[in-house]
Short mmCIF file of N, CA and C in Angstrom, two decimals:
data_model
loop_
_atom_site.label_atom_id
_atom_site.label_comp_id
_atom_site.label_asym_id
_atom_site.label_seq_id
_atom_site.Cartn_x
_atom_site.Cartn_y
_atom_site.Cartn_z
N LYS A 1 5.54 -4.48 -18.73
CA LYS A 1 6.68 -3.61 -18.78
C LYS A 1 6.34 -2.37 -19.58
N GLY A 2 7.11 -1.33 -19.39
CA GLY A 2 6.90 -0.11 -20.14
C GLY A 2 5.56 0.54 -19.86
N SER A 3 4.83 0.92 -20.92
CA SER A 3 3.55 1.61 -20.74
C SER A 3 2.46 0.70 -20.19
N ASP A 4 2.66 -0.60 -20.27
CA ASP A 4 1.68 -1.55 -19.73
C ASP A 4 1.95 -1.93 -18.28
N LEU A 5 2.91 -1.28 -17.64
CA LEU A 5 3.32 -1.66 -16.29
C LEU A 5 2.17 -1.66 -15.31
N TRP A 6 1.29 -0.67 -15.37
CA TRP A 6 0.23 -0.56 -14.37
C TRP A 6 -1.06 -1.22 -14.80
N ARG A 7 -1.04 -1.96 -15.87
CA ARG A 7 -2.23 -2.70 -16.31
C ARG A 7 -2.25 -4.03 -15.59
N ARG A 8 -2.79 -4.02 -14.41
CA ARG A 8 -2.79 -5.23 -13.57
C ARG A 8 -4.07 -6.03 -13.81
N SER A 9 -4.84 -6.25 -12.80
CA SER A 9 -5.99 -7.15 -12.88
C SER A 9 -7.13 -6.61 -13.74
N LEU A 10 -7.16 -5.32 -14.01
CA LEU A 10 -8.22 -4.77 -14.82
C LEU A 10 -8.20 -5.36 -16.22
N TYR A 11 -6.99 -5.64 -16.74
CA TYR A 11 -6.86 -6.17 -18.08
C TYR A 11 -6.48 -7.65 -18.10
N THR A 12 -6.69 -8.32 -17.00
CA THR A 12 -6.35 -9.73 -16.91
C THR A 12 -7.38 -10.56 -17.66
N TYR A 13 -6.91 -11.53 -18.40
CA TYR A 13 -7.80 -12.44 -19.09
C TYR A 13 -8.40 -13.39 -18.05
N TRP A 14 -9.72 -13.45 -18.00
CA TRP A 14 -10.41 -14.30 -17.02
C TRP A 14 -10.82 -15.61 -17.67
N LYS A 15 -10.43 -16.70 -17.05
CA LYS A 15 -10.98 -18.00 -17.42
C LYS A 15 -12.22 -18.18 -16.55
N ARG A 16 -13.28 -18.62 -17.11
CA ARG A 16 -14.55 -18.66 -16.39
C ARG A 16 -14.48 -19.41 -15.07
N ALA A 17 -13.83 -20.54 -15.03
CA ALA A 17 -13.81 -21.34 -13.80
C ALA A 17 -12.57 -21.11 -12.96
N SER A 18 -11.71 -20.19 -13.37
CA SER A 18 -10.47 -20.00 -12.64
C SER A 18 -10.05 -18.53 -12.64
N PRO A 19 -10.53 -17.77 -11.66
CA PRO A 19 -10.12 -16.36 -11.60
C PRO A 19 -8.64 -16.24 -11.24
N PRO A 20 -8.04 -15.09 -11.48
CA PRO A 20 -6.63 -14.90 -11.10
C PRO A 20 -6.43 -15.20 -9.62
N ALA A 21 -5.30 -15.82 -9.32
CA ALA A 21 -5.03 -16.28 -7.95
C ALA A 21 -5.12 -15.16 -6.92
N SER A 22 -4.58 -13.98 -7.22
CA SER A 22 -4.62 -12.90 -6.23
C SER A 22 -6.05 -12.44 -5.96
N LEU A 23 -6.91 -12.50 -6.97
CA LEU A 23 -8.30 -12.12 -6.75
C LEU A 23 -9.05 -13.20 -5.99
N SER A 24 -8.68 -14.45 -6.17
CA SER A 24 -9.31 -15.53 -5.40
C SER A 24 -9.02 -15.37 -3.92
N THR A 25 -7.84 -14.88 -3.60
CA THR A 25 -7.49 -14.66 -2.20
C THR A 25 -8.44 -13.65 -1.56
N PHE A 26 -8.93 -12.72 -2.36
CA PHE A 26 -9.86 -11.71 -1.87
C PHE A 26 -11.32 -12.07 -2.18
N ASP A 27 -11.58 -13.36 -2.30
CA ASP A 27 -12.93 -13.90 -2.46
C ASP A 27 -13.63 -13.44 -3.74
N ALA A 28 -12.90 -13.30 -4.82
CA ALA A 28 -13.54 -12.96 -6.09
C ALA A 28 -14.39 -14.14 -6.54
N PRO A 29 -15.58 -13.89 -7.06
CA PRO A 29 -16.40 -15.00 -7.53
C PRO A 29 -15.77 -15.64 -8.76
N THR A 30 -16.10 -16.88 -9.01
CA THR A 30 -15.51 -17.60 -10.14
C THR A 30 -16.17 -17.25 -11.45
N ARG A 31 -17.26 -16.55 -11.44
CA ARG A 31 -18.02 -16.12 -12.61
C ARG A 31 -18.76 -17.28 -13.27
N GLU A 32 -18.84 -18.42 -12.60
CA GLU A 32 -19.65 -19.51 -13.13
C GLU A 32 -21.13 -19.22 -12.92
N PHE A 33 -21.43 -18.48 -11.84
CA PHE A 33 -22.80 -18.13 -11.50
C PHE A 33 -22.86 -16.64 -11.18
N CYS A 34 -24.05 -16.06 -11.34
CA CYS A 34 -24.24 -14.66 -10.95
C CYS A 34 -24.14 -14.56 -9.44
N THR A 35 -23.51 -13.51 -8.98
CA THR A 35 -23.36 -13.28 -7.55
C THR A 35 -23.98 -11.94 -7.21
N ILE A 36 -24.96 -11.96 -6.33
CA ILE A 36 -25.62 -10.72 -5.94
C ILE A 36 -24.75 -9.96 -4.95
N ARG A 37 -24.21 -10.67 -3.99
CA ARG A 37 -23.38 -10.03 -2.97
C ARG A 37 -22.15 -10.91 -2.73
N ARG A 38 -21.00 -10.28 -2.74
CA ARG A 38 -19.77 -11.02 -2.47
C ARG A 38 -19.57 -11.14 -0.97
N SER A 39 -19.07 -12.28 -0.58
CA SER A 39 -18.76 -12.45 0.84
C SER A 39 -17.50 -11.65 1.16
N ALA A 40 -17.47 -11.11 2.35
CA ALA A 40 -16.30 -10.34 2.78
C ALA A 40 -15.63 -11.08 3.93
N THR A 41 -14.40 -11.47 3.72
CA THR A 41 -13.65 -12.15 4.77
C THR A 41 -12.28 -11.52 4.88
N ASN A 42 -11.70 -11.65 6.02
CA ASN A 42 -10.31 -11.25 6.23
C ASN A 42 -9.57 -12.50 6.65
N THR A 43 -8.57 -12.84 5.90
CA THR A 43 -7.81 -14.05 6.21
C THR A 43 -6.33 -13.72 6.29
N PRO A 44 -5.56 -14.57 6.92
CA PRO A 44 -4.11 -14.36 6.94
C PRO A 44 -3.50 -14.34 5.54
N LEU A 45 -4.08 -15.10 4.61
CA LEU A 45 -3.54 -15.10 3.24
C LEU A 45 -3.66 -13.73 2.59
N GLN A 46 -4.75 -13.02 2.89
CA GLN A 46 -4.91 -11.67 2.35
C GLN A 46 -3.82 -10.75 2.88
N ALA A 47 -3.58 -10.83 4.18
CA ALA A 47 -2.54 -9.98 4.78
C ALA A 47 -1.17 -10.33 4.21
N LEU A 48 -0.89 -11.62 4.05
CA LEU A 48 0.41 -12.03 3.48
C LEU A 48 0.56 -11.53 2.05
N LEU A 49 -0.51 -11.60 1.27
CA LEU A 49 -0.47 -11.12 -0.10
C LEU A 49 -0.22 -9.62 -0.13
N LEU A 50 -0.94 -8.87 0.71
CA LEU A 50 -0.78 -7.42 0.73
C LEU A 50 0.61 -6.99 1.21
N LEU A 51 1.23 -7.78 2.07
CA LEU A 51 2.54 -7.41 2.60
C LEU A 51 3.70 -7.90 1.75
N ASN A 52 3.49 -8.94 0.93
CA ASN A 52 4.62 -9.56 0.25
C ASN A 52 4.54 -9.59 -1.27
N ASP A 53 3.37 -9.46 -1.86
CA ASP A 53 3.27 -9.51 -3.31
C ASP A 53 3.94 -8.28 -3.92
N GLU A 54 4.67 -8.50 -4.99
CA GLU A 54 5.42 -7.42 -5.64
C GLU A 54 4.53 -6.23 -6.00
N THR A 55 3.33 -6.49 -6.47
CA THR A 55 2.42 -5.42 -6.85
C THR A 55 2.13 -4.48 -5.70
N TYR A 56 1.84 -5.06 -4.53
CA TYR A 56 1.46 -4.26 -3.37
C TYR A 56 2.67 -3.60 -2.70
N VAL A 57 3.81 -4.26 -2.72
CA VAL A 57 5.03 -3.65 -2.18
C VAL A 57 5.41 -2.45 -3.04
N GLU A 58 5.32 -2.62 -4.35
CA GLU A 58 5.63 -1.52 -5.26
C GLU A 58 4.63 -0.37 -5.10
N ALA A 59 3.37 -0.69 -4.90
CA ALA A 59 2.35 0.35 -4.69
C ALA A 59 2.63 1.11 -3.40
N ALA A 60 3.00 0.41 -2.34
CA ALA A 60 3.32 1.07 -1.07
C ALA A 60 4.54 1.97 -1.24
N ARG A 61 5.54 1.50 -1.97
CA ARG A 61 6.73 2.32 -2.20
C ARG A 61 6.38 3.56 -3.01
N ALA A 62 5.55 3.40 -4.03
CA ALA A 62 5.15 4.55 -4.85
C ALA A 62 4.35 5.55 -4.03
N LEU A 63 3.49 5.07 -3.15
CA LEU A 63 2.73 5.96 -2.27
C LEU A 63 3.68 6.73 -1.35
N ALA A 64 4.61 6.01 -0.74
CA ALA A 64 5.57 6.67 0.16
C ALA A 64 6.41 7.69 -0.61
N ALA A 65 6.89 7.33 -1.79
CA ALA A 65 7.73 8.24 -2.58
C ALA A 65 6.95 9.47 -3.00
N SER A 66 5.68 9.29 -3.36
CA SER A 66 4.90 10.46 -3.79
C SER A 66 4.67 11.43 -2.64
N VAL A 67 4.51 10.90 -1.43
CA VAL A 67 4.35 11.77 -0.26
C VAL A 67 5.67 12.45 0.07
N LEU A 68 6.78 11.72 -0.02
CA LEU A 68 8.08 12.29 0.33
C LEU A 68 8.58 13.31 -0.67
N THR A 69 8.09 13.27 -1.90
CA THR A 69 8.56 14.22 -2.91
C THR A 69 7.61 15.40 -3.09
N ARG A 70 6.64 15.55 -2.19
CA ARG A 70 5.77 16.73 -2.23
C ARG A 70 6.60 17.96 -1.93
N PRO A 71 6.11 19.13 -2.30
CA PRO A 71 6.83 20.35 -1.94
C PRO A 71 7.01 20.45 -0.42
N GLY A 72 8.11 21.03 0.02
CA GLY A 72 8.49 21.08 1.42
C GLY A 72 7.45 21.65 2.35
N GLU A 73 6.74 22.70 1.91
CA GLU A 73 5.79 23.31 2.82
C GLU A 73 4.58 22.42 3.07
N LEU A 74 4.32 21.48 2.19
CA LEU A 74 3.20 20.57 2.39
C LEU A 74 3.60 19.32 3.18
N ARG A 75 4.90 19.07 3.29
CA ARG A 75 5.36 17.84 3.94
C ARG A 75 5.38 17.92 5.46
N SER A 76 5.41 19.09 5.99
CA SER A 76 5.51 19.19 7.43
C SER A 76 4.54 20.24 7.94
N GLY A 77 4.37 20.27 9.23
CA GLY A 77 3.49 21.26 9.82
C GLY A 77 2.12 20.71 10.09
N MET A 78 1.23 21.58 10.49
CA MET A 78 -0.10 21.18 10.89
C MET A 78 -1.06 21.20 9.70
N ASP A 79 -2.02 20.30 9.74
CA ASP A 79 -3.07 20.26 8.74
C ASP A 79 -3.98 21.47 8.96
N PRO A 80 -4.26 22.26 7.93
CA PRO A 80 -5.04 23.47 8.14
C PRO A 80 -6.49 23.20 8.54
N VAL A 81 -7.03 22.05 8.19
CA VAL A 81 -8.42 21.75 8.50
C VAL A 81 -8.58 21.22 9.93
N SER A 82 -7.78 20.22 10.28
CA SER A 82 -7.97 19.57 11.58
C SER A 82 -7.06 20.11 12.67
N GLY A 83 -5.97 20.77 12.28
CA GLY A 83 -5.01 21.23 13.26
C GLY A 83 -4.06 20.15 13.74
N ARG A 84 -4.17 18.94 13.15
CA ARG A 84 -3.28 17.84 13.53
C ARG A 84 -2.04 17.83 12.64
N ASP A 85 -1.06 17.02 13.06
CA ASP A 85 0.19 16.90 12.32
C ASP A 85 -0.10 16.50 10.88
N GLY A 86 0.49 17.21 9.95
CA GLY A 86 0.29 16.92 8.54
C GLY A 86 1.52 16.34 7.89
N GLY A 87 2.35 15.60 8.63
CA GLY A 87 3.56 15.00 8.11
C GLY A 87 3.28 13.83 7.18
N PRO A 88 4.35 13.16 6.75
CA PRO A 88 4.20 12.05 5.79
C PRO A 88 3.27 10.94 6.27
N ALA A 89 3.33 10.55 7.54
CA ALA A 89 2.47 9.47 8.03
C ALA A 89 1.00 9.86 7.91
N ALA A 90 0.68 11.09 8.28
CA ALA A 90 -0.70 11.55 8.18
C ALA A 90 -1.16 11.62 6.73
N GLU A 91 -0.26 12.03 5.84
CA GLU A 91 -0.63 12.13 4.42
C GLU A 91 -0.82 10.74 3.80
N ILE A 92 0.05 9.80 4.14
CA ILE A 92 -0.13 8.42 3.66
C ILE A 92 -1.46 7.88 4.15
N PHE A 93 -1.74 8.08 5.42
CA PHE A 93 -2.99 7.61 6.01
C PHE A 93 -4.19 8.28 5.34
N ARG A 94 -4.11 9.57 5.13
CA ARG A 94 -5.22 10.31 4.51
C ARG A 94 -5.49 9.83 3.09
N ARG A 95 -4.42 9.61 2.32
CA ARG A 95 -4.61 9.16 0.94
C ARG A 95 -5.23 7.77 0.87
N ALA A 96 -4.92 6.92 1.81
CA ALA A 96 -5.44 5.55 1.78
C ALA A 96 -6.83 5.42 2.38
N THR A 97 -7.13 6.21 3.41
CA THR A 97 -8.40 6.05 4.13
C THR A 97 -9.38 7.20 3.94
N ALA A 98 -8.94 8.29 3.35
CA ALA A 98 -9.76 9.49 3.16
C ALA A 98 -10.10 10.16 4.49
N ARG A 99 -9.27 9.95 5.50
CA ARG A 99 -9.42 10.66 6.78
C ARG A 99 -8.05 10.77 7.41
N LEU A 100 -7.91 11.67 8.36
CA LEU A 100 -6.65 11.80 9.07
C LEU A 100 -6.60 10.81 10.23
N PRO A 101 -5.43 10.35 10.61
CA PRO A 101 -5.33 9.42 11.73
C PRO A 101 -5.66 10.13 13.05
N ASP A 102 -6.25 9.37 13.98
CA ASP A 102 -6.47 9.94 15.30
C ASP A 102 -5.15 9.89 16.08
N ALA A 103 -5.15 10.38 17.30
CA ALA A 103 -3.91 10.48 18.09
C ALA A 103 -3.26 9.12 18.31
N LYS A 104 -4.06 8.11 18.60
CA LYS A 104 -3.54 6.76 18.84
C LYS A 104 -2.90 6.19 17.56
N GLU A 105 -3.57 6.39 16.44
CA GLU A 105 -3.03 5.90 15.16
C GLU A 105 -1.76 6.65 14.78
N SER A 106 -1.74 7.95 15.00
CA SER A 106 -0.54 8.75 14.71
C SER A 106 0.65 8.29 15.54
N THR A 107 0.40 8.01 16.81
CA THR A 107 1.46 7.53 17.69
C THR A 107 1.99 6.18 17.23
N ALA A 108 1.08 5.29 16.84
CA ALA A 108 1.48 3.97 16.36
C ALA A 108 2.30 4.07 15.08
N LEU A 109 1.88 4.92 14.14
CA LEU A 109 2.62 5.08 12.89
C LEU A 109 3.99 5.72 13.12
N ALA A 110 4.05 6.69 14.03
CA ALA A 110 5.33 7.33 14.34
C ALA A 110 6.30 6.32 14.97
N GLY A 111 5.80 5.49 15.86
CA GLY A 111 6.63 4.45 16.47
C GLY A 111 7.10 3.43 15.45
N LEU A 112 6.20 3.03 14.55
CA LEU A 112 6.57 2.09 13.49
C LEU A 112 7.66 2.68 12.61
N PHE A 113 7.49 3.95 12.21
CA PHE A 113 8.50 4.59 11.38
C PHE A 113 9.85 4.63 12.08
N ALA A 114 9.88 5.01 13.35
CA ALA A 114 11.14 5.10 14.09
C ALA A 114 11.82 3.74 14.17
N ARG A 115 11.06 2.68 14.44
CA ARG A 115 11.65 1.34 14.51
C ARG A 115 12.17 0.88 13.16
N GLN A 116 11.42 1.17 12.10
CA GLN A 116 11.85 0.74 10.77
C GLN A 116 13.05 1.54 10.28
N ARG A 117 13.09 2.82 10.60
CA ARG A 117 14.25 3.62 10.20
C ARG A 117 15.50 3.11 10.90
N ALA A 118 15.40 2.78 12.18
CA ALA A 118 16.55 2.22 12.91
C ALA A 118 16.95 0.87 12.31
N ARG A 119 15.95 0.06 11.99
CA ARG A 119 16.24 -1.27 11.40
C ARG A 119 16.97 -1.13 10.07
N PHE A 120 16.46 -0.26 9.19
CA PHE A 120 17.08 -0.11 7.87
C PHE A 120 18.39 0.66 7.93
N ALA A 121 18.57 1.54 8.91
CA ALA A 121 19.85 2.23 9.08
C ALA A 121 20.93 1.23 9.46
N ALA A 122 20.55 0.20 10.24
CA ALA A 122 21.50 -0.84 10.63
C ALA A 122 21.77 -1.82 9.49
N ASP A 123 20.85 -1.90 8.51
CA ASP A 123 21.00 -2.84 7.40
C ASP A 123 20.60 -2.15 6.09
N PRO A 124 21.48 -1.26 5.56
CA PRO A 124 21.13 -0.52 4.34
C PRO A 124 20.88 -1.42 3.13
N ALA A 125 21.50 -2.60 3.11
CA ALA A 125 21.27 -3.53 1.99
C ALA A 125 19.81 -3.97 1.96
N ALA A 126 19.23 -4.20 3.12
CA ALA A 126 17.81 -4.58 3.19
C ALA A 126 16.93 -3.43 2.71
N ALA A 127 17.31 -2.21 3.03
CA ALA A 127 16.55 -1.04 2.57
C ALA A 127 16.60 -0.95 1.05
N ARG A 128 17.79 -1.11 0.47
CA ARG A 128 17.91 -1.06 -0.99
C ARG A 128 17.12 -2.18 -1.65
N LYS A 129 17.14 -3.35 -1.04
CA LYS A 129 16.40 -4.49 -1.59
C LYS A 129 14.89 -4.20 -1.59
N LEU A 130 14.39 -3.63 -0.51
CA LEU A 130 12.96 -3.33 -0.42
C LEU A 130 12.56 -2.26 -1.44
N VAL A 131 13.33 -1.19 -1.54
CA VAL A 131 12.92 -0.10 -2.43
C VAL A 131 13.14 -0.41 -3.91
N ASN A 132 13.86 -1.48 -4.21
CA ASN A 132 14.06 -1.88 -5.60
C ASN A 132 13.09 -2.94 -6.06
N VAL A 133 12.11 -3.30 -5.24
CA VAL A 133 11.10 -4.28 -5.64
C VAL A 133 10.23 -3.66 -6.71
N GLY A 134 9.96 -4.41 -7.76
CA GLY A 134 9.07 -3.94 -8.82
C GLY A 134 9.80 -3.39 -10.02
N ALA A 135 9.03 -3.12 -11.05
CA ALA A 135 9.61 -2.69 -12.32
C ALA A 135 9.71 -1.17 -12.45
N SER A 136 8.95 -0.43 -11.64
CA SER A 136 8.99 1.02 -11.77
C SER A 136 10.23 1.59 -11.08
N SER A 137 10.60 2.77 -11.52
CA SER A 137 11.76 3.44 -10.94
C SER A 137 11.43 3.87 -9.52
N ARG A 138 12.37 3.70 -8.60
CA ARG A 138 12.09 4.02 -7.21
C ARG A 138 12.31 5.48 -6.89
N GLY A 139 12.90 6.22 -7.76
CA GLY A 139 13.20 7.62 -7.46
C GLY A 139 14.52 7.69 -6.72
N HIS A 140 15.60 7.68 -7.44
CA HIS A 140 16.93 7.61 -6.84
C HIS A 140 17.32 8.86 -6.07
N GLU A 141 16.52 9.93 -6.17
CA GLU A 141 16.84 11.13 -5.41
C GLU A 141 16.50 10.97 -3.93
N LEU A 142 15.75 9.92 -3.59
CA LEU A 142 15.36 9.69 -2.20
C LEU A 142 16.36 8.77 -1.49
N ASN A 143 16.55 9.02 -0.22
CA ASN A 143 17.40 8.18 0.61
C ASN A 143 16.73 6.81 0.76
N ALA A 144 17.45 5.74 0.44
CA ALA A 144 16.87 4.39 0.47
C ALA A 144 16.39 4.00 1.86
N VAL A 145 17.12 4.38 2.90
CA VAL A 145 16.72 4.02 4.27
C VAL A 145 15.40 4.71 4.63
N GLU A 146 15.29 6.00 4.34
CA GLU A 146 14.05 6.73 4.63
C GLU A 146 12.89 6.19 3.81
N LEU A 147 13.13 5.97 2.52
CA LEU A 147 12.07 5.46 1.65
C LEU A 147 11.62 4.07 2.10
N ALA A 148 12.56 3.22 2.48
CA ALA A 148 12.19 1.87 2.94
C ALA A 148 11.34 1.95 4.21
N ALA A 149 11.73 2.81 5.14
CA ALA A 149 10.96 2.94 6.38
C ALA A 149 9.55 3.46 6.09
N TRP A 150 9.43 4.45 5.22
CA TRP A 150 8.11 4.97 4.87
C TRP A 150 7.32 3.96 4.05
N THR A 151 8.00 3.12 3.27
CA THR A 151 7.32 2.06 2.52
C THR A 151 6.65 1.08 3.47
N VAL A 152 7.33 0.73 4.56
CA VAL A 152 6.74 -0.17 5.54
C VAL A 152 5.53 0.49 6.20
N VAL A 153 5.61 1.78 6.48
CA VAL A 153 4.46 2.50 7.04
C VAL A 153 3.31 2.46 6.04
N ALA A 154 3.59 2.71 4.76
CA ALA A 154 2.54 2.68 3.73
C ALA A 154 1.96 1.27 3.60
N GLN A 155 2.80 0.24 3.66
CA GLN A 155 2.29 -1.13 3.61
C GLN A 155 1.34 -1.39 4.77
N THR A 156 1.69 -0.92 5.93
CA THR A 156 0.85 -1.13 7.10
C THR A 156 -0.49 -0.44 6.93
N VAL A 157 -0.47 0.78 6.46
CA VAL A 157 -1.72 1.52 6.25
C VAL A 157 -2.56 0.85 5.16
N LEU A 158 -1.92 0.42 4.08
CA LEU A 158 -2.66 -0.23 3.00
C LEU A 158 -3.21 -1.59 3.41
N ASN A 159 -2.73 -2.14 4.51
CA ASN A 159 -3.20 -3.43 5.00
C ASN A 159 -4.31 -3.28 6.05
N LEU A 160 -4.70 -2.06 6.37
CA LEU A 160 -5.78 -1.84 7.34
C LEU A 160 -7.10 -2.35 6.78
N ASP A 161 -7.95 -2.86 7.64
CA ASP A 161 -9.25 -3.38 7.23
C ASP A 161 -10.08 -2.33 6.52
N GLU A 162 -10.04 -1.09 6.98
CA GLU A 162 -10.85 -0.05 6.35
C GLU A 162 -10.35 0.32 4.96
N VAL A 163 -9.13 -0.03 4.62
CA VAL A 163 -8.60 0.21 3.28
C VAL A 163 -8.95 -0.97 2.38
N VAL A 164 -8.86 -2.16 2.91
CA VAL A 164 -9.06 -3.37 2.12
C VAL A 164 -10.52 -3.70 1.90
N THR A 165 -11.35 -3.50 2.91
CA THR A 165 -12.74 -3.94 2.88
C THR A 165 -13.68 -2.75 2.70
N ARG A 166 -14.54 -2.85 1.73
CA ARG A 166 -15.55 -1.82 1.51
C ARG A 166 -16.74 -2.11 2.41
N ARG A 167 -17.15 -1.14 3.17
CA ARG A 167 -18.30 -1.33 4.08
C ARG A 167 -19.38 -0.35 3.73
#
C-alpha cells in the first residue's frame, strides 16, 4: 500500500525451494540449482493469471488510462512514421510490443473494443467493478465504461505471446 504499491515480485522474499506462486506459473526456477536456460512454455494457467490476477488487471487498467489521458492531438489521427491509425488501440499495442499493429491486428482490436464497449454500456456496474480492481486510483475523470473497454483491450494485448515470451 502507499509508496510500496508497485513493489511486486522484485522485492519478494524468496524461499529457496518455493518461489512465489505467480512466478512458478511462468516457469521460474526454484533456485535450488543453477539454471543456464529457462524453459519457455505457454500454458492456460499463464493466460488465466494474466487475465484475472489483480496485479495484471490493474496494470492493464493503468496502461489504458495512461493512453486515454494523453493530450488530445496525440490520441487520434495518423502515426507520423507509419501513416497508420495512431488511436488508443495502436498506442496500447505499441507500448506493449514496441511496434504498431498490422491491419489485421488493428481490425481485431477495434472489433474487441466495440464489443466490450457495448457489453459494459449494457452493464455499467460490471464496468465500475473492473476499473476499481487494485489499490491504485483509477482516475475518476475517465468514463468507467470507456476505461473498462480499453482495459480489456490492454489485457488482450498484454496477454499476447510476443509480450509475455522473450525470444
